[in-house]
Short mmCIF file of C-alpha atoms in Angstrom, two decimals:
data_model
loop_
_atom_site.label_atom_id
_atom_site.label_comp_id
_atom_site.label_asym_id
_atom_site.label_seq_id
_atom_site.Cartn_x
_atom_site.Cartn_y
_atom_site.Cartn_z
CA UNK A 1289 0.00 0.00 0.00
CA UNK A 1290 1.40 3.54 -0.80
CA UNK A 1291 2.41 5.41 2.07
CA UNK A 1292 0.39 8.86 1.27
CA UNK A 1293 -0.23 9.96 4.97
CA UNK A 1294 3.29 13.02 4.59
CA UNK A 1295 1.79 14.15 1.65
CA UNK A 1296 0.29 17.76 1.55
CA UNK A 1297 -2.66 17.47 -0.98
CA UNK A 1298 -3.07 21.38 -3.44
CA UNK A 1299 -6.67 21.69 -4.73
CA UNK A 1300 -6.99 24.41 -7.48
CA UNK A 1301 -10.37 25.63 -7.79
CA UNK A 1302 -10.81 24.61 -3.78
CA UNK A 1303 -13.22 27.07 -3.81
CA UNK A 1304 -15.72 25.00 -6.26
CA UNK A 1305 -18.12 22.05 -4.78
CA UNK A 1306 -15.97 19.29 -6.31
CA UNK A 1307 -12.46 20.62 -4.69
CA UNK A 1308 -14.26 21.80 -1.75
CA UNK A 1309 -16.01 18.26 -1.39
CA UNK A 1310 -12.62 16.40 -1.56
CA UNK A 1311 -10.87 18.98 0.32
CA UNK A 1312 -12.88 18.29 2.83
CA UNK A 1313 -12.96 14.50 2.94
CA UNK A 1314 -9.17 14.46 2.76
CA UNK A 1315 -8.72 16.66 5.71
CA UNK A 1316 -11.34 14.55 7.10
CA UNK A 1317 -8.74 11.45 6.76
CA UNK A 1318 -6.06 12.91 8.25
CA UNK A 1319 -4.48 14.53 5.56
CA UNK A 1320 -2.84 17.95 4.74
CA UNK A 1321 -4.63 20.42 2.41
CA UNK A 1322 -4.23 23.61 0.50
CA UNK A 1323 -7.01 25.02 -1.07
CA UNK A 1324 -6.45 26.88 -4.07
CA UNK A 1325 -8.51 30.18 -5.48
CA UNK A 1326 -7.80 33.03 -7.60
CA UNK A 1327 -8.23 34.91 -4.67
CA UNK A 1328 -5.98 34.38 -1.35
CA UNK A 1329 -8.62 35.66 1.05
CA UNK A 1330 -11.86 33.71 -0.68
CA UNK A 1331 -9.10 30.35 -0.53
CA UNK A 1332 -8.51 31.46 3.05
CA UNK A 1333 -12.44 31.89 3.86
CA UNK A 1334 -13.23 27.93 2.19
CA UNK A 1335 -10.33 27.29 4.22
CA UNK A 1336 -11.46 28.36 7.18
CA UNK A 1337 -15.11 26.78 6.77
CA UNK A 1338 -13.94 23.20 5.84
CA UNK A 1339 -11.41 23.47 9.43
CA UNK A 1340 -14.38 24.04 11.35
CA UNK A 1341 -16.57 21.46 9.01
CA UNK A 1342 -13.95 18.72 9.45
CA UNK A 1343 -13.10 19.30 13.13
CA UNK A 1344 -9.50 19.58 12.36
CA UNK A 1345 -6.63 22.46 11.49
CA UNK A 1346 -4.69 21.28 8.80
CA UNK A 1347 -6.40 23.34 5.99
CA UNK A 1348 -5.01 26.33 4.72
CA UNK A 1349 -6.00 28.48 1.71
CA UNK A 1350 -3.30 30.35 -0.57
CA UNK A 1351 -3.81 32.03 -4.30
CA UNK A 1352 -3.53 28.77 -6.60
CA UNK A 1353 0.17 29.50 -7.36
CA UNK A 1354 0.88 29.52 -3.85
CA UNK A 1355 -1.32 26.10 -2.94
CA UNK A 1356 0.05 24.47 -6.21
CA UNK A 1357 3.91 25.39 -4.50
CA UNK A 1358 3.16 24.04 -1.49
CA UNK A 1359 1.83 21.18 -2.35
CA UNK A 1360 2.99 17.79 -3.15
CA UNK A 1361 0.20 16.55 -4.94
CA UNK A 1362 -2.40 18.49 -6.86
CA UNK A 1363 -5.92 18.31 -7.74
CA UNK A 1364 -7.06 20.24 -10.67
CA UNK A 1365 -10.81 21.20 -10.12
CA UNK A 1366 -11.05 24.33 -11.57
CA UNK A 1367 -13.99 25.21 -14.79
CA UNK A 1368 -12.95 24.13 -18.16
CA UNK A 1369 -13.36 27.53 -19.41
CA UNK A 1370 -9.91 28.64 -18.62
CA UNK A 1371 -8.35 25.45 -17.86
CA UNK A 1372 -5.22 25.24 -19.70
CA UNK A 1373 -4.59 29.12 -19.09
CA UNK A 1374 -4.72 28.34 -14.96
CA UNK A 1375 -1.99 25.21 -16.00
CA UNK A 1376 0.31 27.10 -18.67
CA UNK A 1377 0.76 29.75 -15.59
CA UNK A 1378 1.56 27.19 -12.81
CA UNK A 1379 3.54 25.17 -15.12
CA UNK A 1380 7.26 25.72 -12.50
CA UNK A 1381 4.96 25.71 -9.60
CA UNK A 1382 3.85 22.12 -10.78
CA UNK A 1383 7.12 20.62 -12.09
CA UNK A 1384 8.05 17.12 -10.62
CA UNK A 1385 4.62 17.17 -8.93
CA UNK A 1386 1.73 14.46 -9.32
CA UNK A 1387 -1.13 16.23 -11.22
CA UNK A 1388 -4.63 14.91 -11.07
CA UNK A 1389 -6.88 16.31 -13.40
CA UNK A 1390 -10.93 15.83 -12.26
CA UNK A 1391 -11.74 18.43 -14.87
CA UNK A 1392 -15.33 17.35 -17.23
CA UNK A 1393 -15.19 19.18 -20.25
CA UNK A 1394 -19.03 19.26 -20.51
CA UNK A 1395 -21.95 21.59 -22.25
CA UNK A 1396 -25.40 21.81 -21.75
CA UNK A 1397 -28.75 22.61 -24.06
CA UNK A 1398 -32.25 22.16 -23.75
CA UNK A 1399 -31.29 18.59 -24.38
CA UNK A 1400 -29.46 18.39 -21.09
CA UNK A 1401 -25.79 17.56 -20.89
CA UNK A 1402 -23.33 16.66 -23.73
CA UNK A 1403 -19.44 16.23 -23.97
CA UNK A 1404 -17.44 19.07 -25.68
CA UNK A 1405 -15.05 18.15 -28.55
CA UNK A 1406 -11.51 18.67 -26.74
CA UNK A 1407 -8.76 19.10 -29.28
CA UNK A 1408 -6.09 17.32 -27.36
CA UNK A 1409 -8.50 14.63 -26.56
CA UNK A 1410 -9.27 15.12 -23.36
CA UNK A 1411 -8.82 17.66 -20.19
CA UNK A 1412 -6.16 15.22 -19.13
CA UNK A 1413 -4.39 15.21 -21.87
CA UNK A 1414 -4.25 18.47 -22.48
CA UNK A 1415 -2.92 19.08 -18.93
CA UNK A 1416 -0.60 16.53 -19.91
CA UNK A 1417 0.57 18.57 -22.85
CA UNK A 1418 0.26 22.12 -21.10
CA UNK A 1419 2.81 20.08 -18.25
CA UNK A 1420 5.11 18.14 -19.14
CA UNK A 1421 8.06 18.17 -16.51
CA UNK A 1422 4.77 17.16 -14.36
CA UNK A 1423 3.69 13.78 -13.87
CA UNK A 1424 -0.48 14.12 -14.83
CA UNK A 1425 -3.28 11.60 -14.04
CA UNK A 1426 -6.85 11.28 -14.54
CA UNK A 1427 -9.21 10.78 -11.76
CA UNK A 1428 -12.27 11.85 -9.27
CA UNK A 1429 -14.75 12.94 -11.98
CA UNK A 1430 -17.67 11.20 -11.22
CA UNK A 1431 -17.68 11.58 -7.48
CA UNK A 1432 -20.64 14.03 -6.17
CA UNK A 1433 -20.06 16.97 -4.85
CA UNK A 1434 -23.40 16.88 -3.04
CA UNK A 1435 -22.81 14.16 -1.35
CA UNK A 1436 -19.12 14.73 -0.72
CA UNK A 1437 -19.85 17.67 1.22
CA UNK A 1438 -22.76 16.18 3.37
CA UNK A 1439 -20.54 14.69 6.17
CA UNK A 1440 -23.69 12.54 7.07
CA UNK A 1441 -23.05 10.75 4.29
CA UNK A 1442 -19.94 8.01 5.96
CA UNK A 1443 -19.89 5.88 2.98
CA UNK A 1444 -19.46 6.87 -0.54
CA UNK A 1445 -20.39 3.97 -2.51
CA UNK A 1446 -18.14 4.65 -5.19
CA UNK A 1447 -15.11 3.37 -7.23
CA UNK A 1448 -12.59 6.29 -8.65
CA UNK A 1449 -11.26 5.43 -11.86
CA UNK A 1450 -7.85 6.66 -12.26
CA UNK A 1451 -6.22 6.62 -15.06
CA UNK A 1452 -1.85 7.62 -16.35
CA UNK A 1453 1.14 6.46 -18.03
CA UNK A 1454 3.06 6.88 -14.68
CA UNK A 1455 2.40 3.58 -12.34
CA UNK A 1456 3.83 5.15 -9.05
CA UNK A 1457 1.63 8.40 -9.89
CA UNK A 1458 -1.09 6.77 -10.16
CA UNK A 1459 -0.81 4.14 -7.38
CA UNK A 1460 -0.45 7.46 -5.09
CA UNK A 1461 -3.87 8.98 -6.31
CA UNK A 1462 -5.42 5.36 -5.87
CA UNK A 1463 -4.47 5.46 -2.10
CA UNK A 1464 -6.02 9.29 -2.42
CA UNK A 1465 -9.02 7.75 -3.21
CA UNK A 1466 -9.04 5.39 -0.62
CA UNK A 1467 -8.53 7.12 1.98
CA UNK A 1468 -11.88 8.18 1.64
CA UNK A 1469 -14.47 6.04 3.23
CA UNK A 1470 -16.55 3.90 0.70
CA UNK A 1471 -14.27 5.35 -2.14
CA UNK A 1472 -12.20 2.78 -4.11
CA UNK A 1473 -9.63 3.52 -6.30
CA UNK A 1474 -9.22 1.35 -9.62
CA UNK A 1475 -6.88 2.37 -12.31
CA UNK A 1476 -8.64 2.71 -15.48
CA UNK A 1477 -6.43 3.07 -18.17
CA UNK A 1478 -3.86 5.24 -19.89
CA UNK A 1479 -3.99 9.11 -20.26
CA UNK A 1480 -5.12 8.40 -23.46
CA UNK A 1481 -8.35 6.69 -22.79
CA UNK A 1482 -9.45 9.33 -20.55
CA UNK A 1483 -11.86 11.59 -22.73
CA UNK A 1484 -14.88 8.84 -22.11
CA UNK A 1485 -14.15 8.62 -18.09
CA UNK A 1486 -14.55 12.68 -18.04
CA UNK A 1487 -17.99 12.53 -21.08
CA UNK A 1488 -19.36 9.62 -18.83
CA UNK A 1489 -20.11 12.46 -16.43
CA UNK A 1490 -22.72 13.61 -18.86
CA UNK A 1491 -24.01 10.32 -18.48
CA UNK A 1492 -24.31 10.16 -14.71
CA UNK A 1493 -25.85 13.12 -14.77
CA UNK A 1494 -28.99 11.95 -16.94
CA UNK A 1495 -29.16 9.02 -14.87
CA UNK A 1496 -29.23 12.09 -12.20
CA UNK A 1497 -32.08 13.49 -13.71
CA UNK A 1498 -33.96 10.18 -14.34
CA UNK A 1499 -33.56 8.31 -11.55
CA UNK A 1500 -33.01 11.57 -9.02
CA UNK A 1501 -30.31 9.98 -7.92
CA UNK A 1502 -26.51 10.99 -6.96
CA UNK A 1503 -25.42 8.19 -9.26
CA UNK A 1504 -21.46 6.95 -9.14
CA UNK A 1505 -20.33 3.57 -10.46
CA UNK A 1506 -18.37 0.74 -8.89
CA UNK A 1507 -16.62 -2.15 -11.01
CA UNK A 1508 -17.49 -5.63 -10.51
CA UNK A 1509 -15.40 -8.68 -10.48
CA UNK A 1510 -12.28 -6.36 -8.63
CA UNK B 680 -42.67 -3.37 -16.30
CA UNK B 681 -42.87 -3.56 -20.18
CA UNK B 682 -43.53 -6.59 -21.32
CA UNK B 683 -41.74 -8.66 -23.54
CA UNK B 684 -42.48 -12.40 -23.01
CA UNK B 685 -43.76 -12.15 -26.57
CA UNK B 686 -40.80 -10.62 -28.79
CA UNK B 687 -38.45 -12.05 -30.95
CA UNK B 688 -34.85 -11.16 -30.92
CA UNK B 689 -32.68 -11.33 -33.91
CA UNK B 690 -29.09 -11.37 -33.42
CA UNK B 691 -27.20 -9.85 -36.08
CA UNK B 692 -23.57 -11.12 -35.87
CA UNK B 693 -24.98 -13.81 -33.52
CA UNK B 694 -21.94 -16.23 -33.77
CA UNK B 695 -19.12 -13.60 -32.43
CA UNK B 696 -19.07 -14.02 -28.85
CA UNK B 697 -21.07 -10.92 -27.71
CA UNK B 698 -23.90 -11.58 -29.48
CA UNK B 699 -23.73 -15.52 -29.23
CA UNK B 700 -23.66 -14.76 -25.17
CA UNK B 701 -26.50 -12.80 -25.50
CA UNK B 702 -28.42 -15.30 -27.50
CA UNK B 703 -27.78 -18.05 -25.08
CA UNK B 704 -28.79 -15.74 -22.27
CA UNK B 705 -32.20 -14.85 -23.64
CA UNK B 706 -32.76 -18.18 -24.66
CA UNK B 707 -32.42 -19.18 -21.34
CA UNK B 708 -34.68 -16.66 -20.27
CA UNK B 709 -37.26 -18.07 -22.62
CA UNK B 710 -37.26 -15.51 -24.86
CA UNK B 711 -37.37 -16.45 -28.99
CA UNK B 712 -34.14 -15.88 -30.87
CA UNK B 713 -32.99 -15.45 -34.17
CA UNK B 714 -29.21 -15.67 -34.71
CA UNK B 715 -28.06 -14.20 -37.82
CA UNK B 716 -24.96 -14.15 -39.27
CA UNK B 717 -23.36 -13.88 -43.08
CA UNK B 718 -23.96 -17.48 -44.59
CA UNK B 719 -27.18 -18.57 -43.48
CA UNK B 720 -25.65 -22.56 -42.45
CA UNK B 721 -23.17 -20.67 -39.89
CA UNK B 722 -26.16 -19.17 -38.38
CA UNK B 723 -27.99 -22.57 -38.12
CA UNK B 724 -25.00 -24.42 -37.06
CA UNK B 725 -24.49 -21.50 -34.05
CA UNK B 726 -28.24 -21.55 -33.45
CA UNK B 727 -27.96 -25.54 -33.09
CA UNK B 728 -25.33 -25.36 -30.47
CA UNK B 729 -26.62 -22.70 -28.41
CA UNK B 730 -30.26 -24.68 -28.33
CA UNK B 731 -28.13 -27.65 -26.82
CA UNK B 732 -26.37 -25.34 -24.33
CA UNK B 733 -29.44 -23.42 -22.88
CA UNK B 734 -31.62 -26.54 -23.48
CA UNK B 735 -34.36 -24.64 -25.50
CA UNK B 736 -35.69 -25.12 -29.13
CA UNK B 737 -36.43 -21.32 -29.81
CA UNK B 738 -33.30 -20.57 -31.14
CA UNK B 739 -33.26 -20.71 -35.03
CA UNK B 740 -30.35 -19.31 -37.47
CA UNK B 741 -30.63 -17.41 -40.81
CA UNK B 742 -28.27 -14.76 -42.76
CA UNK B 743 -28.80 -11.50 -41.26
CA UNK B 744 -31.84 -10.22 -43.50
CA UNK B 745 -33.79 -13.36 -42.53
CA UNK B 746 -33.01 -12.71 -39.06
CA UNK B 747 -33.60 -8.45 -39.26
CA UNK B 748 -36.77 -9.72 -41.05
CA UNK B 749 -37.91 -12.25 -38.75
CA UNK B 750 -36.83 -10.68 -35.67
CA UNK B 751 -39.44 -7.86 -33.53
CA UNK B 752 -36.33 -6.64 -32.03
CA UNK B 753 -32.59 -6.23 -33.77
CA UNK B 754 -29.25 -6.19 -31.56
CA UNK B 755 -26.24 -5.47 -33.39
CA UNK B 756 -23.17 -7.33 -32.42
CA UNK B 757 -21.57 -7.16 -35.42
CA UNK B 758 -17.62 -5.90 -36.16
CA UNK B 759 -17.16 -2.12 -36.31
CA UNK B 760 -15.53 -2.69 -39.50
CA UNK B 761 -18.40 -3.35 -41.87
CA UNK B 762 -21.42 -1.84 -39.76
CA UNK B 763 -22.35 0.95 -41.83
CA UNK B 764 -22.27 -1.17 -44.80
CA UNK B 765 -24.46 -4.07 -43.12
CA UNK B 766 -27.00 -1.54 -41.81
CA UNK B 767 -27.61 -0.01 -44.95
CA UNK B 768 -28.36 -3.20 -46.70
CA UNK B 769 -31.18 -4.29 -44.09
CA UNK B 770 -32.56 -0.53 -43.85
CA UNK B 771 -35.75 -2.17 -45.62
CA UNK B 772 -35.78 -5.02 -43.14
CA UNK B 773 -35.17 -3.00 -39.83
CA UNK B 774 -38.49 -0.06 -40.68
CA UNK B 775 -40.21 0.52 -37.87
CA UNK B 776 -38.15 -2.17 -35.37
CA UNK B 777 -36.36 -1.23 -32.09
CA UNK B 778 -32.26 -1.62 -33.29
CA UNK B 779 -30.06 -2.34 -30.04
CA UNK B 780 -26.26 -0.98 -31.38
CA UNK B 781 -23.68 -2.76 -28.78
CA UNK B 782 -20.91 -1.71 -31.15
CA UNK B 783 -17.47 -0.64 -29.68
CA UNK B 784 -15.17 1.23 -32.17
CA UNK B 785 -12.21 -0.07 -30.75
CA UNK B 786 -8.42 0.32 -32.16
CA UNK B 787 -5.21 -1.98 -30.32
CA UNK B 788 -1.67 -1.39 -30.51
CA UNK B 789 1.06 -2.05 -28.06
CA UNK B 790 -0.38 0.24 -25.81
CA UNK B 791 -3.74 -1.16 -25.45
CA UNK B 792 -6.89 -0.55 -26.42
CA UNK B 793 -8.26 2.69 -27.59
CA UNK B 794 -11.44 4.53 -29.02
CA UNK B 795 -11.28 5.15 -32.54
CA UNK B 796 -12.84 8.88 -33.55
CA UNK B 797 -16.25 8.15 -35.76
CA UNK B 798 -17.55 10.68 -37.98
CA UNK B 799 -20.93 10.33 -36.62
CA UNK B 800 -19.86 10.75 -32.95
CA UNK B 801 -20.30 6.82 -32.49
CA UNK B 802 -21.44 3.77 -33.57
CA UNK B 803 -24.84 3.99 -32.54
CA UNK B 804 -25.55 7.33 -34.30
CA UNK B 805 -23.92 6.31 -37.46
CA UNK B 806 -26.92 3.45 -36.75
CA UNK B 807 -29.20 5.87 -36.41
CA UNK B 808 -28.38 7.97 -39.29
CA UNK B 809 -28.55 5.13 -41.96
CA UNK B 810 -31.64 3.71 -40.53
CA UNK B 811 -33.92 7.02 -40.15
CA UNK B 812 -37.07 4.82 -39.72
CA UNK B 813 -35.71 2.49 -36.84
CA UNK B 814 -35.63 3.06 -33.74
CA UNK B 815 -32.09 3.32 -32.58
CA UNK B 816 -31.20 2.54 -28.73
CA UNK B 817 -27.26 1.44 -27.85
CA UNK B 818 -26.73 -1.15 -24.81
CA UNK B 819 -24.66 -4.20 -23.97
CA UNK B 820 -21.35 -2.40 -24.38
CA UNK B 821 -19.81 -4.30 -21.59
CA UNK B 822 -21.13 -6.90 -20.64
CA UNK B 823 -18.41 -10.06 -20.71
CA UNK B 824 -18.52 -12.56 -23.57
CA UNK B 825 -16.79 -14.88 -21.27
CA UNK B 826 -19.12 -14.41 -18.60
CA UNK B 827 -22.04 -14.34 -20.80
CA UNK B 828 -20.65 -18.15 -22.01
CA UNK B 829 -20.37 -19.46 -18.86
CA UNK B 830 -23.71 -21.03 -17.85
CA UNK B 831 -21.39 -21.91 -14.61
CA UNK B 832 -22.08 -17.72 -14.09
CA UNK B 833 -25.45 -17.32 -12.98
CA UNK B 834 -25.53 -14.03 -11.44
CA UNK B 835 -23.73 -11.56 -14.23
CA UNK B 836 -23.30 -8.54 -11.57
CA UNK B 837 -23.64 -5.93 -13.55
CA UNK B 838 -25.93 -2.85 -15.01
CA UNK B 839 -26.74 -2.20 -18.89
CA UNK B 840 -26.54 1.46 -19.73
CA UNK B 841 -29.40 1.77 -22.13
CA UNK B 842 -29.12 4.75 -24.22
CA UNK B 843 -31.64 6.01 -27.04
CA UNK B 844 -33.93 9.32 -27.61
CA UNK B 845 -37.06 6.84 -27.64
CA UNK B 846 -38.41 6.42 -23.83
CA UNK B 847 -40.89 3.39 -25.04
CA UNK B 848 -37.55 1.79 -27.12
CA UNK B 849 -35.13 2.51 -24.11
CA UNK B 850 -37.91 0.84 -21.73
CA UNK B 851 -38.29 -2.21 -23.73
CA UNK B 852 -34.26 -2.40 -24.16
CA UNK B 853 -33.89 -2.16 -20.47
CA UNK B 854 -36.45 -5.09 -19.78
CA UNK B 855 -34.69 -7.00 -22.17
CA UNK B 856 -31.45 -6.40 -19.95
CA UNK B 857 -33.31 -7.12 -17.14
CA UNK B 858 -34.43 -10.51 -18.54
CA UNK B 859 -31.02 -11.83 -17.95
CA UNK B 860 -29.79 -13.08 -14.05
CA UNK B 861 -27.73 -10.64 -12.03
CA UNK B 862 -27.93 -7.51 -14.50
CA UNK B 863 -30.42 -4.49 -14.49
CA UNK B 864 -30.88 -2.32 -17.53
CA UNK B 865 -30.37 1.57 -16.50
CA UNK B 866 -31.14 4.33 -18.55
CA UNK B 867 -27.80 5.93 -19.50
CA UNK B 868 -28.54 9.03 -21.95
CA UNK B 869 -29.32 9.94 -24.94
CA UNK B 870 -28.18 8.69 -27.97
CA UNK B 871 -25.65 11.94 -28.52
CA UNK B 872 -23.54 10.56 -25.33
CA UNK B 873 -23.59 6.94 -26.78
CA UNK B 874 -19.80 7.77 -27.48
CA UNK B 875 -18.13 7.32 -24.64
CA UNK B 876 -20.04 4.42 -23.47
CA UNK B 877 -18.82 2.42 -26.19
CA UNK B 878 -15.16 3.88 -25.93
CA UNK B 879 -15.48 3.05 -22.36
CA UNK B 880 -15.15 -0.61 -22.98
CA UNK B 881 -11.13 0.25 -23.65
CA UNK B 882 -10.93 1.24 -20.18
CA UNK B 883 -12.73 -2.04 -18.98
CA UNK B 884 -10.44 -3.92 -21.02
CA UNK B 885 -6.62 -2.22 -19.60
CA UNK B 886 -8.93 -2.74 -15.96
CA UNK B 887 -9.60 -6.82 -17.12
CA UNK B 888 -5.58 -6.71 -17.82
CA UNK B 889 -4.24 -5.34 -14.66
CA UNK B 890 -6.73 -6.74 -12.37
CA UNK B 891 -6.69 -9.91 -14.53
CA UNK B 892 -11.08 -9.65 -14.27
CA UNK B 893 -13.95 -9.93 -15.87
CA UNK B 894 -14.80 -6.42 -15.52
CA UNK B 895 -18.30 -4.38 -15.69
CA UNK B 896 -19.88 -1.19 -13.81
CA UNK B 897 -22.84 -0.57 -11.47
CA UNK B 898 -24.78 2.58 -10.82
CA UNK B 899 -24.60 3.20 -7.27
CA UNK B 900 -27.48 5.12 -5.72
CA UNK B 901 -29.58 3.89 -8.39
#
């Protein structure tokens, strides 16, 4: 099992439900975290919300340059409207560093939700491109933020695909995953494959709709 | 619960192992079944094997406009490479019926599997482009040939993402999933995100090699 319990987790975009929801769960476990906003004092304010949330001290909230130097591994859970602008300016910041890249490069219509054509294939491989003295995975897109930040919630029910060319990177943001309770970490592939695990998330969010459900997925037979 | 004790199935590409698992699995169900396949004494042959196996004498084989002809309701298990071509020649055939697409347009190299682009955004809109006057639903992406084989299975653990623009199709589809032990038929979308459920199967398969399983998904608060 990978030792992750030193590390000192970055979340750009901390400010959002999906890095606030894993922010919070992580700090939850025990772990060190850095939210990340455009703004030091709105990173500082999440910061100071999720401390008293998660009944513990070890979050702190810094301008996302600052959380993405601090921090050993980072979480990239910021819109995909500006995306590869936030990475292209953090790209020394994030050298030598495990990426993970949650980003869902998704639209919506009348129609409800669709996935957007992403030259480079995916969010995660763009990152990948944008960054590439860092070491980028794919991973935590399909986990709710509703019920991630609903601490009544124990168990998440949930497997976390994760998905890079780099086996120790992505072994680390397995454990990530596990370390939250009911969450599962599976590695799902290359970088390459990743544009279907980030469009699924239109899916899940039809079955949403449907079935008014917070749906997730787990795989069987592992 | 929509009813469909009385439908027949046709099988087109019925002796390739998806759609030969399938076959045996409705048969055993009690359903009627039409394999098809090119040469009409293939599909027999197939069809006379599988009746053995599930122990049933409504399975019958014929080329694959006998069996789009015969059937009530069409799966499509047929290579990527050729499906455009085959579903044009049975657009006559296939007016009016409910076409199940399980296609997945998959590429390997050293590397692995990987989702091959389609002009159409997948296979089951290309479907649903040549054959205007069907109606077009795509489901049975991953579910395991191997699994599906082995009678010795008899709980497949696993849900059917059922994915069409046609709530009466999608509902029938679904029962039809649900006809089979151990798997539930959800609905997963609309046709437009039919893309990455079918490119999804490369990340089951790099999941089946490093876990060395039989891998499929289930929707969790569903």
């Amino acid at each position: 099992m990978t030792d992750i319990s030193g590390l000192k987790i970055g979340v750009l975009g901390g400010t959002g439900p999906q890095g606030r929801g894993l922010a919070l769960r992580w700090a939850k476990a025990g772990l060190t975290v850095v939210i990340g906003s455009r703004a030091a004092d709105r990173a500082e304010a999440a910061a100071a919300e999720l401390r008293e949330l998660a009944g513990v001290t070890a979050i702190s909230g810094l301008d996302n340059a600052g959380c993405a130097a601090a921090a050993d591994v980072v979480l990239v859970a910021v819109p995909w409207d500006g995306h590869r602008e936030l990475l292209e300016s953090l790209r020394a910041e994030l050298t030598g560093k495990i990426v993970i890249d949650c980003v869902n490069p998704l639209g919506f219509d009348k129609q409800g939700p669709f996935a957007l054509p992403v030259e480079e294939g995916s969010a995660a491989q763009q990152a990948s491109l944008v960054l590439p003295e860092s070491r980028v995975t794919a991973a935590f897109h399909h986990v709710s933020a509703v019920l991630l930040a609903d601490l009544s919630v124990s168990e998440m029910d949930i497997d976390v695909l994760v998905l890079g060319d780099d086996r120790e990177a992505t072994d680390v943001v397995r454990a990530l995953a596990d370390a939250i309770p009911g969450t599962r970490g599976i590695y799902g592939g290359r970088l390459r494959n990743a544009h279907q695990v980030e469009a699924f998330t239109a899916n899940l969010i039809a079955i949403n709709k449907r079935y008014k459900a917070h749906a997730g997925i787990r795989v069987t037979d592992v």
